[in-house]
Amino acid sequence: MIIRKALPQDAQGIGYVHYHAWLETYTGLIDSEYLKTLSVQRSTKIFESTACRDVFVAVEDGKIVGFCGYCKAHDEDLPDDCGEIHGIYILKAHQKGGAGRKLLDSALSELKLNGFKNAALWVLDTNKNAIDFYEHSGFVFDGAEKEEIFVTPIKEKRYVKKL
Ligand SMILES: CC(C)(COP(=O)(O)OP(=O)(O)OC[C@H]1O[C@@H](n2cnc3c(N)ncnc32)[C@H](O)[C@@H]1OP(=O)(O)O)[C@@H](O)C(=O)NCCC(=O)NCCS
């Protein structure tokens, strides 16, 4: 498996993973009416709009099977030197093989290289698999919670880690 920075031409490959991993992860956790509004095309547009900047991809046999996106943290209550992991998704068939670890480490190293001292992320409070992975990776719940509406309300929790 190769881990590399994404290129603008990866938008469709990342969009494919984003769409399918969302269905695999959130079916049963997020309202199905919301999930029905998603598509590969819609996911691809998200990454086209940023030319796939600040994303690492995991590639196996020439195909993108996972990605991790990072940025400066959005939350106003976090310091300027806090970065954010805004999405890490691996196709189910390729999970538990080390891709998540390598992608997360690559994104955190890049944030550190760019001067960030901490990293934050938001996770759905019922996404136990991801929470366990983040806790195993040294992230801790910092007490911040928020509600968002995905047809019906969902609750997210914020986790942070020192870099
Ligand atoms: C969460 C996710 C990114 C983990 O990626 P992965 O490729 O399955 O994980 P890896 O095989 O790289 O495992 C990395 C490490 O975490 C550990 N780990 C992985 N999943 C774990 C879990 N559910 N509980 C505890 N530890 C876990 C592994 O044992 C491994 O430990 P090590 O590095 O000490 O050997 C992946 O399962 C995924 O894409 N899930 C669906 C999407 C999702 O929920 N994303 C988060 C949205 S906020």
mmCIF file of C-alpha atoms and ligand atoms in Angstrom:
data_model
loop_
_atom_site.group_PDB
_atom_site.id
_atom_site.type_symbol
_atom_site.label_atom_id
_atom_site.label_comp_id
_atom_site.label_asym_id
_atom_site.label_seq_id
_atom_site.Cartn_x
_atom_site.Cartn_y
_atom_site.Cartn_z
ATOM 1 C CA MET A 1 0.000 0.000 0.000
ATOM 2 C CA ILE A 2 1.297 3.437 -0.953
ATOM 3 C CA ILE A 3 0.524 6.563 1.080
ATOM 4 C CA ARG A 4 0.979 9.813 -0.846
ATOM 5 C CA LYS A 5 -0.317 13.347 -1.094
ATOM 6 C CA ALA A 6 -3.426 13.625 -3.242
ATOM 7 C CA LEU A 7 -3.265 15.260 -6.666
ATOM 8 C CA PRO A 8 -6.056 17.289 -8.310
ATOM 9 C CA GLN A 9 -6.812 14.347 -10.625
ATOM 10 C CA ASP A 10 -7.581 12.143 -7.582
ATOM 11 C CA ALA A 11 -10.914 13.910 -6.924
ATOM 12 C CA GLN A 12 -13.023 11.115 -8.426
ATOM 13 C CA GLY A 13 -11.108 8.336 -6.673
ATOM 14 C CA ILE A 14 -11.416 10.110 -3.330
ATOM 15 C CA GLY A 15 -15.081 10.892 -4.047
ATOM 16 C CA TYR A 16 -15.709 7.181 -4.659
ATOM 17 C CA VAL A 17 -14.175 6.272 -1.284
ATOM 18 C CA HIS A 18 -15.948 9.155 0.493
ATOM 19 C CA TYR A 19 -19.373 8.091 -0.804
ATOM 20 C CA HIS A 20 -19.011 4.350 -0.221
ATOM 21 C CA ALA A 21 -17.313 4.689 3.170
ATOM 22 C CA TRP A 22 -20.071 7.070 4.310
ATOM 23 C CA LEU A 23 -22.722 4.454 3.460
ATOM 24 C CA GLU A 24 -20.697 1.659 5.073
ATOM 25 C CA THR A 25 -20.031 3.702 8.218
ATOM 26 C CA TYR A 26 -23.234 5.619 8.797
ATOM 27 C CA THR A 27 -26.033 3.273 7.712
ATOM 28 C CA GLY A 28 -27.983 2.779 10.929
ATOM 29 C CA LEU A 29 -26.243 5.746 12.622
ATOM 30 C CA ILE A 30 -27.445 8.633 10.412
ATOM 31 C CA ASP A 31 -30.984 9.009 9.003
ATOM 32 C CA SER A 32 -31.347 6.989 5.796
ATOM 33 C CA GLU A 33 -33.182 9.923 4.150
ATOM 34 C CA TYR A 34 -29.976 11.949 4.478
ATOM 35 C CA LEU A 35 -27.792 9.113 3.159
ATOM 36 C CA LYS A 36 -30.059 8.864 0.083
ATOM 37 C CA THR A 37 -29.046 12.421 -0.879
ATOM 38 C CA LEU A 38 -25.369 11.400 -1.211
ATOM 39 C CA SER A 39 -23.674 10.264 -4.427
ATOM 40 C CA VAL A 40 -20.191 9.703 -5.853
ATOM 41 C CA GLN A 41 -20.746 12.793 -7.984
ATOM 42 C CA ARG A 42 -21.567 14.966 -4.966
ATOM 43 C CA SER A 43 -18.563 13.623 -3.045
ATOM 44 C CA THR A 44 -16.265 14.156 -6.045
ATOM 45 C CA LYS A 45 -17.356 17.804 -6.280
ATOM 46 C CA ILE A 46 -16.223 18.418 -2.690
ATOM 47 C CA PHE A 47 -12.677 17.380 -3.580
ATOM 48 C CA GLU A 48 -12.678 19.041 -7.023
ATOM 49 C CA SER A 49 -13.546 22.322 -5.322
ATOM 50 C CA THR A 50 -10.300 22.206 -3.320
ATOM 51 C CA ALA A 51 -8.161 20.497 -6.009
ATOM 52 C CA CYS A 52 -7.623 17.739 -3.370
ATOM 53 C CA ARG A 53 -5.375 20.049 -1.342
ATOM 54 C CA ASP A 54 -4.248 18.847 2.104
ATOM 55 C CA VAL A 55 -5.351 15.264 1.641
ATOM 56 C CA PHE A 56 -3.320 12.055 1.877
ATOM 57 C CA VAL A 57 -4.494 8.971 -0.002
ATOM 58 C CA ALA A 58 -3.845 5.257 0.486
ATOM 59 C CA VAL A 59 -3.424 3.478 -2.853
ATOM 60 C CA GLU A 60 -3.558 -0.270 -3.381
ATOM 61 C CA ASP A 61 -3.105 -1.891 -6.795
ATOM 62 C CA GLY A 62 -3.397 1.557 -8.358
ATOM 63 C CA LYS A 63 -6.774 2.276 -6.715
ATOM 64 C CA ILE A 64 -7.500 4.797 -3.953
ATOM 65 C CA VAL A 65 -8.897 2.858 -0.968
ATOM 66 C CA GLY A 66 -8.696 5.503 1.757
ATOM 67 C CA PHE A 67 -7.944 9.144 2.461
ATOM 68 C CA CYS A 68 -7.332 11.593 5.286
ATOM 69 C CA GLY A 69 -7.932 15.349 5.034
ATOM 70 C CA TYR A 70 -6.499 17.974 7.362
ATOM 71 C CA CYS A 71 -6.637 21.755 7.810
ATOM 72 C CA LYS A 72 -6.360 24.528 10.386
ATOM 73 C CA ALA A 73 -8.972 23.972 13.106
ATOM 74 C CA HIS A 74 -12.275 25.745 12.414
ATOM 75 C CA ASP A 75 -13.502 26.189 15.988
ATOM 76 C CA GLU A 76 -13.164 29.703 17.402
ATOM 77 C CA ASP A 77 -12.455 28.444 20.907
ATOM 78 C CA LEU A 78 -9.337 26.572 19.764
ATOM 79 C CA PRO A 79 -5.921 28.302 19.579
ATOM 80 C CA ASP A 80 -4.383 29.366 16.244
ATOM 81 C CA ASP A 81 -1.794 26.610 16.519
ATOM 82 C CA CYS A 82 -4.438 23.866 16.452
ATOM 83 C CA GLY A 83 -4.895 21.829 13.281
ATOM 84 C CA GLU A 84 -7.826 19.569 12.438
ATOM 85 C CA ILE A 85 -8.357 16.137 10.944
ATOM 86 C CA HIS A 86 -11.592 16.757 9.043
ATOM 87 C CA GLY A 87 -12.069 13.319 7.555
ATOM 88 C CA ILE A 88 -10.476 9.881 7.521
ATOM 89 C CA TYR A 89 -12.239 7.142 5.587
ATOM 90 C CA ILE A 90 -11.104 3.738 4.424
ATOM 91 C CA LEU A 91 -13.240 1.341 2.387
ATOM 92 C CA LYS A 92 -14.429 -1.463 4.684
ATOM 93 C CA ALA A 93 -12.665 -4.151 2.633
ATOM 94 C CA HIS A 94 -9.348 -2.370 3.280
ATOM 95 C CA GLN A 95 -9.754 -1.571 6.995
ATOM 96 C CA LYS A 96 -7.688 -3.153 9.802
ATOM 97 C CA GLY A 97 -4.678 -3.412 7.512
ATOM 98 C CA GLY A 98 -2.730 -0.385 8.718
ATOM 99 C CA ALA A 99 -4.072 2.203 6.237
ATOM 100 C CA GLY A 100 -5.789 4.245 8.961
ATOM 101 C CA ARG A 101 -2.646 4.411 11.072
ATOM 102 C CA LYS A 102 -0.437 5.440 8.132
ATOM 103 C CA LEU A 103 -2.891 8.058 6.856
ATOM 104 C CA LEU A 104 -3.467 9.569 10.293
ATOM 105 C CA ASP A 105 0.275 9.650 11.067
ATOM 106 C CA SER A 106 1.003 11.297 7.699
ATOM 107 C CA ALA A 107 -1.616 14.009 8.253
ATOM 108 C CA LEU A 108 -0.507 14.675 11.851
ATOM 109 C CA SER A 109 3.172 14.888 10.775
ATOM 110 C CA GLU A 110 2.239 17.349 8.047
ATOM 111 C CA LEU A 111 0.293 19.506 10.519
ATOM 112 C CA LYS A 112 3.289 19.471 12.869
ATOM 113 C CA LEU A 113 5.621 20.378 10.007
ATOM 114 C CA ASN A 114 3.324 23.335 9.272
ATOM 115 C CA GLY A 115 3.746 24.625 12.826
ATOM 116 C CA PHE A 116 0.619 23.261 14.487
ATOM 117 C CA LYS A 117 1.070 22.153 18.101
ATOM 118 C CA ASN A 118 -2.239 20.321 18.582
ATOM 119 C CA ALA A 119 -4.817 18.547 16.464
ATOM 120 C CA ALA A 120 -8.575 18.296 16.928
ATOM 121 C CA LEU A 121 -11.313 16.279 15.257
ATOM 122 C CA TRP A 122 -15.065 15.764 15.507
ATOM 123 C CA VAL A 123 -16.633 12.331 15.600
ATOM 124 C CA LEU A 124 -20.234 11.114 15.704
ATOM 125 C CA ASP A 125 -20.874 10.034 19.303
ATOM 126 C CA THR A 126 -22.243 6.648 18.164
ATOM 127 C CA ASN A 127 -19.285 5.854 15.869
ATOM 128 C CA LYS A 128 -17.650 3.547 18.401
ATOM 129 C CA ASN A 129 -15.171 2.057 15.945
ATOM 130 C CA ALA A 130 -13.724 5.475 15.091
ATOM 131 C CA ILE A 131 -13.721 6.643 18.738
ATOM 132 C CA ASP A 132 -11.790 3.523 19.750
ATOM 133 C CA PHE A 133 -9.300 4.112 16.907
ATOM 134 C CA TYR A 134 -8.799 7.779 17.890
ATOM 135 C CA GLU A 135 -8.375 6.936 21.581
ATOM 136 C CA HIS A 136 -5.905 4.205 20.636
ATOM 137 C CA SER A 137 -4.089 6.897 18.600
ATOM 138 C CA GLY A 138 -3.752 9.222 21.622
ATOM 139 C CA PHE A 139 -6.758 11.529 21.134
ATOM 140 C CA VAL A 140 -8.838 12.467 24.191
ATOM 141 C CA PHE A 141 -12.369 13.873 24.446
ATOM 142 C CA ASP A 142 -12.031 17.568 25.430
ATOM 143 C CA GLY A 143 -15.622 18.041 26.617
ATOM 144 C CA ALA A 144 -16.916 19.889 23.518
ATOM 145 C CA GLU A 145 -20.089 18.541 21.944
ATOM 146 C CA LYS A 146 -22.335 19.840 19.169
ATOM 147 C CA GLU A 147 -25.571 18.891 17.517
ATOM 148 C CA GLU A 148 -26.046 18.930 13.750
ATOM 149 C CA ILE A 149 -29.080 18.188 11.654
ATOM 150 C CA PHE A 150 -28.762 15.395 9.085
ATOM 151 C CA VAL A 151 -32.540 15.246 8.487
ATOM 152 C CA THR A 152 -32.677 14.281 12.186
ATOM 153 C CA PRO A 153 -30.270 15.575 14.879
ATOM 154 C CA ILE A 154 -26.952 13.858 15.523
ATOM 155 C CA LYS A 155 -24.417 14.566 18.248
ATOM 156 C CA GLU A 156 -20.665 14.942 17.685
ATOM 157 C CA LYS A 157 -17.833 14.981 20.210
ATOM 158 C CA ARG A 158 -14.476 16.736 19.873
ATOM 159 C CA TYR A 159 -11.212 14.930 20.495
ATOM 160 C CA VAL A 160 -7.766 16.543 20.741
ATOM 161 C CA LYS A 161 -4.157 15.449 20.757
ATOM 162 C CA LYS A 162 -0.857 17.235 21.376
ATOM 163 C CA LEU A 163 1.520 16.987 18.387
HETATM 164 C C1 LIG B 1 -11.354 4.277 11.859
HETATM 165 C C2 LIG B 1 -10.499 3.846 10.672
HETATM 166 C C3 LIG B 1 -9.970 5.088 9.943
HETATM 167 C C4 LIG B 1 -9.300 3.012 11.178
HETATM 168 O O1 LIG B 1 -8.517 2.629 10.073
HETATM 169 P P1 LIG B 1 -7.957 1.135 9.900
HETATM 170 O O2 LIG B 1 -7.199 1.076 8.634
HETATM 171 O O3 LIG B 1 -9.086 0.192 10.067
HETATM 172 O O4 LIG B 1 -6.993 1.022 11.165
HETATM 173 P P2 LIG B 1 -5.514 0.412 11.199
HETATM 174 O O5 LIG B 1 -5.557 -0.993 10.686
HETATM 175 O O6 LIG B 1 -4.571 1.342 10.556
HETATM 176 O O7 LIG B 1 -5.253 0.398 12.756
HETATM 177 C C5 LIG B 1 -4.437 1.415 13.352
HETATM 178 C C6 LIG B 1 -4.282 1.140 14.808
HETATM 179 O O8 LIG B 1 -5.512 1.398 15.474
HETATM 180 C C7 LIG B 1 -5.967 0.213 16.083
HETATM 181 N N1 LIG B 1 -7.394 0.179 15.825
HETATM 182 C C8 LIG B 1 -8.036 0.222 14.649
HETATM 183 N N2 LIG B 1 -9.354 0.193 14.814
HETATM 184 C C9 LIG B 1 -9.536 0.126 16.143
HETATM 185 C C10 LIG B 1 -10.663 0.040 16.970
HETATM 186 N N3 LIG B 1 -11.895 0.025 16.484
HETATM 187 N N4 LIG B 1 -10.481 -0.037 18.309
HETATM 188 C C11 LIG B 1 -9.250 -0.020 18.861
HETATM 189 N N5 LIG B 1 -8.131 0.029 18.124
HETATM 190 C C12 LIG B 1 -8.285 0.117 16.786
HETATM 191 C C13 LIG B 1 -5.233 -0.931 15.427
HETATM 192 O O9 LIG B 1 -5.090 -2.026 16.297
HETATM 193 C C14 LIG B 1 -3.907 -0.295 15.114
HETATM 194 O O10 LIG B 1 -3.081 -0.251 16.261
HETATM 195 P P3 LIG B 1 -1.472 -0.143 16.154
HETATM 196 O O11 LIG B 1 -1.139 0.993 15.217
HETATM 197 O O12 LIG B 1 -1.065 0.128 17.556
HETATM 198 O O13 LIG B 1 -1.036 -1.465 15.622
HETATM 199 C C15 LIG B 1 -11.305 2.952 9.698
HETATM 200 O O14 LIG B 1 -11.834 1.860 10.405
HETATM 201 C C16 LIG B 1 -12.421 3.658 8.952
HETATM 202 O O15 LIG B 1 -12.231 4.206 7.875
HETATM 203 N N6 LIG B 1 -13.644 3.599 9.528
HETATM 204 C C17 LIG B 1 -14.828 4.100 8.861
HETATM 205 C C18 LIG B 1 -14.822 5.601 8.675
HETATM 206 C C19 LIG B 1 -14.841 6.382 9.967
HETATM 207 O O16 LIG B 1 -15.554 6.066 10.909
HETATM 208 N N7 LIG B 1 -14.033 7.450 9.966
HETATM 209 C C20 LIG B 1 -13.953 8.361 11.078
HETATM 210 C C21 LIG B 1 -14.918 9.469 10.894
HETATM 211 S S1 LIG B 1 -14.837 10.642 12.209
#
